[in-house]
CSV table of C-alpha atoms and ligand atoms in Angstrom, one decimal:
chain,number,residue,atom,x,y,z
A,1,UNK,CA,157.4,-60.7,78.5
A,2,UNK,CA,154.4,-62.1,76.6
A,3,UNK,CA,154.8,-65.3,78.8
A,4,UNK,CA,154.8,-63.4,81.4
A,5,UNK,CA,151.4,-61.1,81.0
A,6,UNK,CA,149.9,-64.4,79.4
A,7,UNK,CA,149.9,-65.8,83.4
A,8,UNK,CA,148.5,-62.5,84.6
A,9,UNK,CA,146.1,-62.9,82.1
A,10,UNK,CA,144.4,-66.3,83.4
A,11,UNK,CA,143.9,-64.6,87.1
A,12,UNK,CA,140.8,-64.6,88.5
A,13,UNK,CA,139.4,-62.1,90.5
A,14,UNK,CA,136.4,-63.7,92.5
A,15,UNK,CA,134.9,-61.0,93.8
A,16,UNK,CA,131.9,-62.7,95.4
A,17,UNK,CA,133.8,-65.0,97.7
A,18,UNK,CA,136.3,-61.6,98.6
A,19,UNK,CA,133.3,-59.4,99.1
A,20,UNK,CA,131.5,-62.1,101.5
A,21,UNK,CA,134.7,-62.2,103.7
A,22,UNK,CA,134.5,-58.8,104.2
A,23,UNK,CA,132.6,-57.7,107.3
A,24,UNK,CA,129.3,-55.4,107.8
A,25,UNK,CA,129.9,-54.2,110.6
A,26,UNK,CA,130.8,-50.9,108.9
A,27,UNK,CA,128.3,-50.8,105.7
A,28,UNK,CA,129.6,-47.6,103.6
A,29,UNK,CA,127.9,-46.4,100.9
A,30,UNK,CA,131.3,-44.5,99.3
A,31,UNK,CA,133.7,-41.8,99.6
A,32,UNK,CA,131.7,-38.8,100.7
A,33,UNK,CA,134.8,-36.1,100.1
A,34,UNK,CA,138.7,-35.8,100.3
A,35,UNK,CA,140.0,-33.1,102.3
A,36,UNK,CA,143.3,-31.5,101.7
A,37,UNK,CA,145.4,-29.2,103.8
A,38,UNK,CA,146.9,-26.6,101.7
A,39,UNK,CA,148.8,-23.7,101.8
A,40,UNK,CA,146.4,-21.3,99.9
A,41,UNK,CA,142.9,-23.2,99.2
A,42,UNK,CA,141.9,-20.1,96.8
A,43,UNK,CA,144.2,-21.0,94.2
A,44,UNK,CA,143.9,-24.7,94.5
A,45,UNK,CA,140.3,-24.5,94.8
A,46,UNK,CA,140.5,-22.4,91.1
A,47,UNK,CA,143.5,-25.1,90.4
A,48,UNK,CA,141.2,-28.2,90.5
A,49,UNK,CA,138.2,-26.3,88.4
A,50,UNK,CA,140.4,-25.0,86.1
A,51,UNK,CA,142.9,-27.9,85.1
A,52,UNK,CA,140.5,-31.1,86.6
A,53,UNK,CA,136.8,-29.5,85.4
A,54,UNK,CA,135.6,-29.1,89.4
A,55,UNK,CA,132.3,-26.8,89.7
A,56,UNK,CA,132.1,-24.9,93.3
A,57,UNK,CA,130.1,-26.2,95.6
A,58,UNK,CA,130.5,-25.0,99.1
A,59,UNK,CA,132.9,-22.3,101.3
A,60,UNK,CA,133.3,-21.7,104.6
A,61,UNK,CA,135.4,-19.0,106.2
A,62,UNK,CA,135.6,-15.0,107.7
A,63,UNK,CA,132.0,-14.9,105.9
A,64,UNK,CA,130.1,-17.7,106.8
A,65,UNK,CA,131.1,-16.7,110.7
A,66,UNK,CA,134.8,-19.2,110.4
A,67,UNK,CA,138.1,-17.8,111.7
A,68,UNK,CA,140.9,-20.2,112.1
A,69,UNK,CA,140.2,-21.6,108.3
A,70,UNK,CA,138.9,-20.9,105.1
A,71,UNK,CA,137.5,-24.2,102.9
A,72,UNK,CA,136.6,-24.5,99.4
A,73,UNK,CA,134.3,-27.5,98.3
A,74,UNK,CA,134.5,-28.6,95.0
A,75,UNK,CA,132.5,-31.7,93.1
A,76,UNK,CA,132.3,-33.1,89.8
A,77,UNK,CA,129.6,-35.8,89.5
A,78,UNK,CA,130.0,-37.7,92.6
A,79,UNK,CA,133.7,-37.0,93.4
A,80,UNK,CA,133.8,-33.9,96.3
A,81,UNK,CA,137.4,-32.6,97.7
A,82,UNK,CA,137.4,-30.1,99.8
A,83,UNK,CA,140.7,-27.5,99.8
A,84,UNK,CA,141.0,-25.9,103.7
A,85,UNK,CA,143.9,-23.5,105.1
A,86,UNK,CA,144.7,-22.2,108.5
A,87,UNK,CA,144.1,-18.6,109.6
A,88,UNK,CA,146.3,-16.7,111.3
A,89,UNK,CA,145.3,-17.6,114.9
A,90,UNK,CA,144.3,-20.8,115.3
A,91,UNK,CA,143.8,-23.8,113.1
A,92,UNK,CA,148.1,-24.6,113.9
A,93,UNK,CA,147.1,-28.6,113.8
A,94,UNK,CA,146.7,-27.2,110.1
A,95,UNK,CA,149.4,-25.1,110.2
A,96,UNK,CA,151.7,-28.1,111.0
A,97,UNK,CA,150.5,-30.6,108.9
A,98,UNK,CA,151.5,-27.9,105.7
A,99,UNK,CA,154.5,-27.4,107.3
A,100,UNK,CA,155.4,-31.1,107.8
A,101,UNK,CA,153.9,-32.5,104.5
A,102,UNK,CA,153.6,-29.8,102.3
A,103,UNK,CA,149.8,-29.7,100.5
A,104,UNK,CA,148.4,-33.1,101.1
A,105,UNK,CA,145.4,-35.3,102.0
A,106,UNK,CA,144.2,-35.7,105.1
A,107,UNK,CA,140.7,-36.5,105.6
A,108,UNK,CA,139.6,-39.6,103.6
A,109,UNK,CA,135.9,-39.1,104.5
A,110,UNK,CA,132.8,-42.2,104.1
A,111,UNK,CA,129.6,-41.9,103.8
A,112,UNK,CA,127.8,-43.9,106.5
A,113,UNK,CA,123.7,-44.8,107.7
A,114,UNK,CA,125.3,-44.3,111.3
A,115,UNK,CA,128.2,-41.8,111.9
A,116,UNK,CA,127.6,-42.7,116.1
A,117,UNK,CA,127.9,-46.8,115.6
A,118,UNK,CA,130.7,-45.9,112.9
A,119,UNK,CA,132.8,-44.4,115.8
A,120,UNK,CA,132.2,-47.5,118.6
A,121,UNK,CA,132.8,-49.9,115.9
A,122,UNK,CA,135.5,-49.2,114.7
A,123,UNK,CA,137.4,-47.8,118.2
A,124,UNK,CA,135.9,-50.7,119.6
A,125,UNK,CA,138.5,-52.4,118.1
A,126,UNK,CA,141.3,-50.6,118.4
A,127,UNK,CA,140.8,-47.8,116.0
A,128,UNK,CA,142.7,-44.5,118.2
A,129,UNK,CA,139.9,-41.8,117.6
A,130,UNK,CA,140.3,-38.6,116.0
A,131,UNK,CA,137.0,-37.2,117.3
A,132,UNK,CA,134.2,-38.3,119.1
A,133,UNK,CA,130.1,-38.4,117.1
A,134,UNK,CA,129.5,-34.2,116.9
A,135,UNK,CA,126.4,-33.1,115.5
A,136,UNK,CA,125.5,-30.2,113.3
A,137,UNK,CA,122.5,-28.1,112.1
A,138,UNK,CA,121.0,-25.9,110.0
A,139,UNK,CA,118.0,-24.9,108.0
A,140,UNK,CA,118.2,-27.4,106.3
A,141,UNK,CA,119.1,-30.3,109.2
A,142,UNK,CA,121.7,-32.2,110.9
A,143,UNK,CA,124.7,-34.1,110.0
A,144,UNK,CA,126.7,-36.4,112.1
A,145,UNK,CA,130.5,-36.5,112.0
A,146,UNK,CA,132.8,-38.6,113.7
A,147,UNK,CA,136.4,-39.6,112.8
A,148,UNK,CA,139.0,-42.7,114.0
A,149,UNK,CA,143.1,-41.6,112.8
A,150,UNK,CA,144.7,-43.7,110.1
A,151,UNK,CA,148.1,-43.7,108.5
A,152,UNK,CA,150.8,-41.1,109.3
A,153,UNK,CA,148.9,-37.8,110.2
A,154,UNK,CA,145.8,-39.2,107.9
A,155,UNK,CA,142.6,-39.7,109.4
A,156,UNK,CA,138.9,-41.2,108.1
A,157,UNK,CA,135.7,-38.9,109.4
A,158,UNK,CA,132.6,-41.0,108.9
A,159,UNK,CA,129.9,-38.8,107.7
A,160,UNK,CA,126.0,-39.1,108.6
A,161,UNK,CA,124.1,-37.4,106.3
A,162,UNK,CA,120.5,-39.0,106.2
A,163,UNK,CA,118.8,-35.7,107.9
A,164,UNK,CA,120.4,-33.1,106.1
A,165,UNK,CA,118.6,-31.7,102.6
A,166,UNK,CA,121.7,-28.5,102.1
A,167,UNK,CA,124.7,-28.1,99.8
A,168,UNK,CA,127.3,-29.9,101.6
A,169,UNK,CA,126.7,-29.9,105.3
A,170,UNK,CA,126.1,-26.9,108.2
A,171,UNK,CA,128.3,-24.4,108.7
A,172,UNK,CA,129.2,-24.1,104.6
A,173,UNK,CA,127.3,-22.1,102.6
A,174,UNK,CA,126.9,-22.2,98.8
A,175,UNK,CA,129.8,-20.8,96.6
A,176,UNK,CA,128.4,-19.6,93.9
A,177,UNK,CA,131.0,-18.5,91.5
A,178,UNK,CA,131.0,-16.8,88.0
A,179,UNK,CA,134.1,-18.9,86.6
A,180,UNK,CA,132.9,-22.2,85.9
A,181,UNK,CA,134.9,-24.5,83.3
A,182,UNK,CA,133.2,-27.3,81.4
A,183,UNK,CA,133.9,-30.8,83.7
A,184,UNK,CA,136.3,-33.5,82.2
A,185,UNK,CA,133.9,-36.3,82.8
A,186,UNK,CA,135.0,-37.3,85.7
A,187,UNK,CA,132.9,-39.5,87.6
A,188,UNK,CA,133.6,-40.7,91.1
A,189,UNK,CA,136.8,-42.7,93.0
A,190,UNK,CA,137.9,-45.7,91.9
A,191,UNK,CA,140.2,-46.0,94.5
A,192,UNK,CA,142.9,-43.8,96.8
A,193,UNK,CA,146.2,-45.3,97.5
A,194,UNK,CA,148.6,-45.2,100.6
A,195,UNK,CA,152.0,-45.4,101.2
A,196,UNK,CA,153.0,-46.5,104.1
A,197,UNK,CA,157.1,-47.4,106.0
A,198,UNK,CA,158.8,-49.9,105.9
A,199,UNK,CA,157.3,-53.1,107.2
A,200,UNK,CA,154.2,-51.6,107.9
A,201,UNK,CA,151.9,-52.5,104.6
A,202,UNK,CA,151.0,-56.1,107.2
A,203,UNK,CA,150.1,-53.5,109.9
A,204,UNK,CA,147.5,-51.2,107.6
A,205,UNK,CA,146.1,-54.5,106.1
A,206,UNK,CA,145.4,-55.6,109.7
A,207,UNK,CA,143.9,-52.5,111.0
A,208,UNK,CA,141.9,-52.4,107.5
A,209,UNK,CA,141.0,-55.8,107.7
A,210,UNK,CA,140.2,-56.6,112.0
A,211,UNK,CA,139.3,-52.5,112.5
A,212,UNK,CA,137.2,-51.6,109.4
A,213,UNK,CA,136.3,-55.0,108.2
A,214,UNK,CA,137.9,-54.8,104.9
A,215,UNK,CA,139.0,-57.5,103.0
A,216,UNK,CA,142.1,-58.3,101.0
A,217,UNK,CA,141.5,-57.9,97.2
A,218,UNK,CA,145.0,-58.8,96.2
A,219,UNK,CA,148.4,-58.8,97.2
A,220,UNK,CA,151.0,-57.6,95.0
A,221,UNK,CA,155.2,-58.8,96.0
A,222,UNK,CA,157.9,-57.3,95.2
A,223,UNK,CA,158.5,-59.3,92.5
A,224,UNK,CA,155.5,-58.5,90.9
A,225,UNK,CA,156.2,-55.0,91.2
A,226,UNK,CA,159.8,-54.4,90.0
A,227,UNK,CA,162.0,-52.9,87.3
A,228,UNK,CA,165.7,-53.7,86.8
A,229,UNK,CA,166.3,-50.3,89.5
A,230,UNK,CA,163.3,-50.1,92.2
A,231,UNK,CA,160.4,-52.4,93.7
A,232,UNK,CA,157.4,-51.8,96.0
A,233,UNK,CA,154.8,-54.5,97.5
A,234,UNK,CA,150.9,-53.8,97.8
A,235,UNK,CA,147.8,-55.0,99.0
A,236,UNK,CA,144.6,-53.7,97.5
A,237,UNK,CA,142.0,-54.1,100.7
A,238,UNK,CA,138.5,-53.7,100.3
A,239,UNK,CA,135.0,-52.9,101.8
A,240,UNK,CA,131.9,-55.4,101.5
A,241,UNK,CA,131.0,-53.5,98.9
A,242,UNK,CA,133.3,-53.1,96.5
A,243,UNK,CA,133.0,-49.0,96.5
A,244,UNK,CA,135.7,-48.5,98.7
A,245,UNK,CA,139.3,-49.7,98.0
A,246,UNK,CA,142.6,-48.7,99.4
A,247,UNK,CA,145.6,-50.3,97.9
A,248,UNK,CA,148.5,-50.3,100.7
A,249,UNK,CA,152.1,-49.8,99.4
A,250,UNK,CA,155.2,-49.9,101.0
A,251,UNK,CA,158.6,-49.8,99.4
A,252,UNK,CA,160.8,-53.0,98.6
A,253,UNK,CA,164.7,-53.6,98.6
A,254,UNK,CA,166.0,-52.4,95.3
A,255,UNK,CA,169.4,-51.3,93.5
A,256,UNK,CA,168.1,-47.8,93.8
A,257,UNK,CA,165.4,-46.0,95.5
A,258,UNK,CA,161.8,-46.9,95.8
A,259,UNK,CA,159.5,-44.3,94.0
A,260,UNK,CA,157.7,-45.2,97.8
A,261,UNK,CA,160.8,-44.3,99.7
A,262,UNK,CA,160.6,-40.7,97.2
A,263,UNK,CA,157.5,-40.3,98.6
A,264,UNK,CA,158.2,-40.9,102.2
A,265,UNK,CA,160.9,-38.9,102.2
A,266,UNK,CA,159.1,-35.8,100.8
A,267,UNK,CA,156.0,-35.9,102.5
A,268,UNK,CA,157.9,-36.7,105.5
A,269,UNK,CA,156.2,-40.0,106.3
A,270,UNK,CA,153.0,-42.2,105.3
A,271,UNK,CA,150.1,-40.5,103.5
A,272,UNK,CA,148.0,-41.0,100.5
A,273,UNK,CA,149.8,-41.1,97.1
A,274,UNK,CA,147.1,-40.9,94.1
A,275,UNK,CA,143.5,-40.9,93.9
A,276,UNK,CA,142.5,-42.9,91.2
A,277,UNK,CA,139.1,-41.1,89.8
A,278,UNK,CA,136.8,-42.8,87.1
A,279,UNK,CA,135.9,-41.7,83.9
A,280,UNK,CA,133.7,-43.4,80.6
A,281,UNK,CA,136.3,-41.8,78.3
A,282,UNK,CA,139.3,-41.7,79.0
A,283,UNK,CA,140.4,-40.6,75.4
A,284,UNK,CA,138.6,-37.5,76.0
A,285,UNK,CA,138.9,-36.8,79.3
A,286,UNK,CA,142.8,-37.1,79.1
A,287,UNK,CA,142.5,-34.4,76.1
A,288,UNK,CA,140.9,-32.4,77.9
A,289,UNK,CA,143.2,-31.8,80.9
A,290,UNK,CA,146.4,-32.0,78.8
A,291,UNK,CA,144.7,-28.6,77.3
A,292,UNK,CA,143.9,-27.9,80.7
A,293,UNK,CA,147.7,-27.9,81.5
A,294,UNK,CA,148.0,-31.0,83.4
A,295,UNK,CA,150.9,-33.3,82.8
A,296,UNK,CA,150.8,-36.7,82.1
A,297,UNK,CA,153.5,-39.5,82.9
A,298,UNK,CA,155.0,-40.4,79.2
A,299,UNK,CA,155.0,-43.7,78.3
A,300,UNK,CA,157.5,-45.7,76.1
A,301,UNK,CA,156.4,-45.6,72.1
A,302,UNK,CA,157.8,-49.5,72.5
A,303,UNK,CA,154.8,-50.0,74.7
A,304,UNK,CA,152.2,-50.0,72.2
A,305,UNK,CA,154.0,-52.1,70.0
A,306,UNK,CA,153.1,-55.3,70.8
A,307,UNK,CA,149.6,-53.9,72.7
A,308,UNK,CA,147.4,-56.0,70.9
A,309,UNK,CA,148.8,-59.4,71.6
A,310,UNK,CA,149.4,-58.6,75.3
A,311,UNK,CA,145.7,-57.3,76.0
A,312,UNK,CA,143.5,-58.8,72.8
A,313,UNK,CA,140.9,-57.1,71.0
A,314,UNK,CA,140.1,-53.3,72.1
A,315,UNK,CA,137.4,-50.7,71.0
A,316,UNK,CA,140.2,-47.9,71.0
A,317,UNK,CA,142.4,-47.1,68.6
A,318,UNK,CA,146.1,-47.7,69.1
A,319,UNK,CA,147.6,-45.3,67.6
A,320,UNK,CA,145.0,-42.7,69.6
A,321,UNK,CA,146.0,-44.6,73.0
A,322,UNK,CA,149.9,-44.1,71.7
A,323,UNK,CA,149.4,-40.7,71.4
A,324,UNK,CA,148.1,-40.0,74.9
A,325,UNK,CA,150.4,-42.4,76.8
A,326,UNK,CA,147.2,-44.1,77.8
A,327,UNK,CA,148.1,-47.6,79.4
A,328,UNK,CA,145.7,-51.2,79.1
A,329,UNK,CA,145.6,-54.2,80.6
A,330,UNK,CA,143.0,-57.0,80.7
A,331,UNK,CA,141.6,-59.4,83.4
A,332,UNK,CA,139.6,-62.3,83.2
A,333,UNK,CA,136.1,-60.0,82.9
A,334,UNK,CA,137.3,-57.4,80.5
A,335,UNK,CA,140.5,-55.0,80.5
A,336,UNK,CA,140.9,-51.6,81.9
A,337,UNK,CA,142.6,-48.3,80.9
A,338,UNK,CA,145.0,-45.7,82.5
A,339,UNK,CA,147.3,-43.2,83.1
A,340,UNK,CA,149.0,-41.0,85.8
A,341,UNK,CA,149.6,-37.7,86.4
A,342,UNK,CA,153.1,-36.1,87.2
A,343,UNK,CA,152.9,-35.0,90.7
A,344,UNK,CA,150.1,-32.2,91.2
A,345,UNK,CA,152.1,-30.5,94.4
A,346,UNK,CA,155.3,-29.3,94.4
A,347,UNK,CA,157.1,-31.9,96.3
A,348,UNK,CA,157.1,-35.1,94.4
A,349,UNK,CA,154.1,-36.7,96.4
A,350,UNK,CA,150.2,-37.0,95.6
A,351,UNK,CA,149.3,-37.9,91.5
A,352,UNK,CA,145.9,-38.2,90.5
A,353,UNK,CA,145.4,-41.6,88.1
A,354,UNK,CA,142.7,-41.4,85.7
A,355,UNK,CA,140.8,-45.0,84.9
A,356,UNK,CA,138.4,-46.4,82.4
A,357,UNK,CA,136.8,-49.9,83.4
A,358,UNK,CA,135.4,-51.8,80.9
A,359,UNK,CA,134.8,-55.0,83.1
A,360,UNK,CA,138.4,-55.2,84.7
A,361,UNK,CA,138.1,-55.1,88.2
A,362,UNK,CA,142.1,-55.9,88.5
A,363,UNK,CA,144.8,-52.8,89.0
A,364,UNK,CA,146.7,-52.8,86.1
A,365,UNK,CA,149.5,-55.2,86.6
A,366,UNK,CA,150.9,-55.8,83.2
A,367,UNK,CA,151.4,-52.0,83.2
A,368,UNK,CA,153.7,-52.1,86.4
A,369,UNK,CA,157.1,-52.1,84.6
A,370,UNK,CA,156.0,-49.5,81.5
A,371,UNK,CA,154.8,-47.2,84.6
A,372,UNK,CA,157.5,-48.0,86.8
A,373,UNK,CA,160.4,-46.9,84.5
A,374,UNK,CA,158.5,-43.8,83.3
A,375,UNK,CA,158.3,-43.1,87.0
A,376,UNK,CA,161.8,-44.1,87.5
A,377,UNK,CA,163.1,-41.5,84.6
A,378,UNK,CA,160.9,-38.4,86.8
A,379,UNK,CA,162.9,-39.5,89.6
A,380,UNK,CA,166.3,-39.5,88.3
A,381,UNK,CA,165.1,-36.1,86.4
A,382,UNK,CA,164.3,-34.8,90.1
A,383,UNK,CA,167.9,-36.6,91.3
A,384,UNK,CA,166.4,-38.4,93.9
A,385,UNK,CA,166.4,-42.0,92.1
B,1,LIG,FE1,145.7,-47.0,91.2
């Protein structure tokens, strides 16, 4: 175990070299928002406020003149999440999405300087259009959006908001609520992970490379990510400024069913597996979220017996990390702390990761084994291993 991990610790990430490979025809400022299609947007928004510390931001529905859907937008620091549910008439695509996938991520919206150019550049390079550039306006200015299709039924929407001063975007009103639980210290989206089908990882690597101008940050093969029973492969794609990172997973052969296969079965195809959100104080964030009812994967106590031998000096108290099941990994530039929730939906599909980076830019390769054994224990309980 120690030998393996010492090899990992010598892995260097030449970020400047990697970023220079990314093309700049599609400058991205960051994630604009993430939209979920859900069975009940009102209750989903309440859950994310109560259990994860999000704050009310914007609303669209019958009261604002929208008849086919209802959307609630919540935020925490730089993170914006939208929950959308279909109404009685119209919104068939939302009904279909929920019937097929359960609650899940539909839109990964990206903040751009020019949504028209973003759509032209990507569709010219082979992306399938979701919708062509569309201007909406109100008394606060205008927003331009366009969209392209990605894996499964998921899409990217490009959002240009340089001429807009309002709360969120035209069509939404500010959501004033009397219920405002405190935040949990979540800051921004660190990465969002895709699960794709057998043999599709390279297809989507190619898509992000050719259509979006992303570069490959790191590749994990099935030997990197496997336990005695199950395996997967992953490639992490990044844009040129490193603000957008999309790891892409596909299942690999193992003695038992890969967690990626389980996801594909229950989500009924490819989709977003997890959203990693950053905090500056993971111990405080996690203990707060536990009090609010969020369940995290549990990690065997033995993981902590040799933790300091593997990762060297860390500022945190190991007993506290063990109590919460927080994982630690190190690369040349520093270390990171991370923990994973159990699925936040009834189907074993979408979950969240809480991550605190202390220099390290990597993805916790040293934690894969402990993490996957924990996921396998959950799969066994669900009868899907
Ligand atoms: Fe992650």
